[in-house]
GROMACS .gro file of C-alpha atoms in nm:
model
  152
    1UNK     CA    1   7.861   6.918  12.803
    2UNK     CA    2   8.068   6.994  12.492
    3UNK     CA    3   8.146   6.847  12.152
    4UNK     CA    4   8.492   6.797  11.998
    5UNK     CA    5   8.502   6.758  11.619
    6UNK     CA    6   8.692   6.463  11.469
    7UNK     CA    7   9.066   6.460  11.534
    8UNK     CA    8   9.307   6.467  11.824
    9UNK     CA    9   9.254   6.740  12.086
   10UNK     CA   10   9.470   6.859  12.375
   11UNK     CA   11   9.336   7.052  12.673
   12UNK     CA   12   9.517   7.387  12.676
   13UNK     CA   13   9.570   7.399  13.054
   14UNK     CA   14   9.606   7.036  13.164
   15UNK     CA   15   9.760   6.875  12.851
   16UNK     CA   16   9.501   6.596  12.862
   17UNK     CA   17   9.437   6.445  12.519
   18UNK     CA   18   9.096   6.344  12.386
   19UNK     CA   19   8.965   6.195  12.064
   20UNK     CA   20   8.712   6.402  11.876
   21UNK     CA   21   8.397   6.311  11.695
   22UNK     CA   22   8.192   6.283  12.012
   23UNK     CA   23   8.027   6.464  12.301
   24UNK     CA   24   8.184   6.486  12.649
   25UNK     CA   25   8.009   6.553  12.975
   26UNK     CA   26   8.242   6.693  13.242
   27UNK     CA   27   8.230   6.945  13.523
   28UNK     CA   28   8.416   7.275  13.488
   29UNK     CA   29   8.418   7.575  13.719
   30UNK     CA   30   8.556   7.931  13.708
   31UNK     CA   31   8.914   7.803  13.736
   32UNK     CA   32   8.895   7.560  13.445
   33UNK     CA   33   8.730   7.566  13.106
   34UNK     CA   34   8.693   7.312  12.825
   35UNK     CA   35   8.949   7.486  12.601
   36UNK     CA   36   9.106   7.235  12.361
   37UNK     CA   37   9.370   7.278  12.092
   38UNK     CA   38   9.340   7.087  11.764
   39UNK     CA   39   9.610   6.863  11.621
   40UNK     CA   40   9.852   7.036  11.381
   41UNK     CA   41   9.829   7.365  11.570
   42UNK     CA   42  10.123   7.602  11.612
   43UNK     CA   43  10.023   7.827  11.903
   44UNK     CA   44  10.239   8.124  12.007
   45UNK     CA   45  10.216   8.200  12.380
   46UNK     CA   46  10.335   8.542  12.491
   47UNK     CA   47  10.559   8.615  12.786
   48UNK     CA   48  10.378   8.909  12.945
   49UNK     CA   49  10.118   8.838  13.210
   50UNK     CA   50  10.080   9.204  13.314
   51UNK     CA   51   9.969   9.382  12.998
   52UNK     CA   52   9.830   9.313  12.650
   53UNK     CA   53  10.048   9.567  12.466
   54UNK     CA   54  10.407   9.452  12.458
   55UNK     CA   55  10.650   9.334  12.191
   56UNK     CA   56  10.494   8.991  12.126
   57UNK     CA   57  10.802   8.816  11.979
   58UNK     CA   58  11.004   8.880  12.299
   59UNK     CA   59  11.045   8.544  12.474
   60UNK     CA   60  10.753   8.393  12.283
   61UNK     CA   61  10.697   8.021  12.333
   62UNK     CA   62  10.579   7.831  12.024
   63UNK     CA   63  10.364   7.537  12.134
   64UNK     CA   64  10.319   7.262  11.879
   65UNK     CA   65  10.031   7.018  11.919
   66UNK     CA   66  10.010   6.667  11.767
   67UNK     CA   67  10.201   6.752  11.451
   68UNK     CA   68  10.118   6.514  11.166
   69UNK     CA   69  10.114   6.758  10.874
   70UNK     CA   70  10.388   6.679  10.623
   71UNK     CA   71  10.305   6.990  10.423
   72UNK     CA   72  10.364   7.196  10.736
   73UNK     CA   73  10.169   7.441  10.945
   74UNK     CA   74  10.255   7.807  10.985
   75UNK     CA   75  10.187   8.104  11.207
   76UNK     CA   76  10.278   8.471  11.198
   77UNK     CA   77  10.356   8.680  11.504
   78UNK     CA   78  10.295   9.056  11.487
   79UNK     CA   79  10.453   9.346  11.672
   80UNK     CA   80  10.247   9.605  11.862
   81UNK     CA   81  10.139   9.777  11.541
   82UNK     CA   82  10.016   9.452  11.380
   83UNK     CA   83  10.308   9.418  11.137
   84UNK     CA   84  10.433   9.057  11.102
   85UNK     CA   85  10.784   9.037  11.249
   86UNK     CA   86  10.823   8.663  11.307
   87UNK     CA   87  10.712   8.368  11.096
   88UNK     CA   88  10.710   8.007  11.217
   89UNK     CA   89  10.669   7.685  11.021
   90UNK     CA   90  10.653   7.332  11.165
   91UNK     CA   91  10.662   7.026  10.944
   92UNK     CA   92  10.643   6.653  11.014
   93UNK     CA   93  10.899   6.440  10.827
   94UNK     CA   94  10.963   6.066  10.800
   95UNK     CA   95  11.226   6.088  11.074
   96UNK     CA   96  11.089   6.362  11.300
   97UNK     CA   97  10.998   6.730  11.295
   98UNK     CA   98  11.148   7.035  11.125
   99UNK     CA   99  11.098   7.381  11.276
  100UNK     CA  100  11.170   7.703  11.089
  101UNK     CA  101  11.169   8.064  11.201
  102UNK     CA  102  11.217   8.386  11.005
  103UNK     CA  103  11.236   8.735  11.147
  104UNK     CA  104  11.277   8.848  11.507
  105UNK     CA  105  11.357   8.509  11.656
  106UNK     CA  106  11.629   8.593  11.908
  107UNK     CA  107  11.444   8.483  12.220
  108UNK     CA  108  11.186   8.226  12.112
  109UNK     CA  109  11.149   7.871  12.236
  110UNK     CA  110  10.954   7.571  12.109
  111UNK     CA  111  10.747   7.328  12.314
  112UNK     CA  112  10.638   7.000  12.151
  113UNK     CA  113  10.330   6.919  12.358
  114UNK     CA  114  10.272   6.556  12.468
  115UNK     CA  115  10.553   6.427  12.251
  116UNK     CA  116  10.578   6.055  12.329
  117UNK     CA  117  10.858   5.984  12.085
  118UNK     CA  118  11.210   5.918  12.207
  119UNK     CA  119  11.454   6.180  12.078
  120UNK     CA  120  11.760   6.052  11.890
  121UNK     CA  121  11.906   6.396  11.818
  122UNK     CA  122  11.814   6.762  11.786
  123UNK     CA  123  12.011   6.969  11.538
  124UNK     CA  124  12.012   7.346  11.564
  125UNK     CA  125  11.910   7.381  11.928
  126UNK     CA  126  11.941   7.282  12.291
  127UNK     CA  127  11.663   7.069  12.433
  128UNK     CA  128  11.522   6.917  12.749
  129UNK     CA  129  11.230   6.691  12.831
  130UNK     CA  130  10.964   6.825  13.066
  131UNK     CA  131  10.725   6.540  13.149
  132UNK     CA  132  10.575   6.450  12.809
  133UNK     CA  133  10.679   6.778  12.644
  134UNK     CA  134  11.006   6.863  12.470
  135UNK     CA  135  11.141   7.217  12.518
  136UNK     CA  136  11.379   7.347  12.251
  137UNK     CA  137  11.587   7.665  12.255
  138UNK     CA  138  11.691   7.716  11.892
  139UNK     CA  139  12.045   7.823  11.794
  140UNK     CA  140  11.960   7.864  11.424
  141UNK     CA  141  11.660   7.944  11.204
  142UNK     CA  142  11.610   7.573  11.134
  143UNK     CA  143  11.580   7.303  11.400
  144UNK     CA  144  11.559   6.932  11.317
  145UNK     CA  145  11.415   6.693  11.575
  146UNK     CA  146  11.503   6.331  11.497
  147UNK     CA  147  11.311   6.054  11.671
  148UNK     CA  148  11.440   5.703  11.746
  149UNK     CA  149  11.115   5.543  11.640
  150UNK     CA  150  10.774   5.643  11.515
  151UNK     CA  151  10.494   5.631  11.770
  152UNK     CA  152  10.237   5.863  11.612
   0.00000   0.00000   0.00000
């Protein structure tokens, strides 16, 4: 049994979405846990599965969950010494999403998790749809995602 505070929550491993403000009773074992990510989260996911001490910005994937924040949400990514070397900002606009990066951003990618909107255009990057997610490989420091219609 677990409680999710008010808001929109996405299970980190399965991508299942749940509404907060209530208790849930579900079975989990050693291979699954009730780990949920809150809406308006920008979550960097590293590329190394073999060790904890590597250059974190290398091939980092920036996962963006249920972005509704017009003021934007930010995250900082450190190097091995803890010095910030990459900054990310994601912002919801009237027509879509704007993504900004500053610093060591040569090999990053974005993943808009459970994005149900239909894409009209993406400026500043190459993109593909993977189930309900949108994967973006940026070509510039600013990427604009324009949606055909608003579903959020």
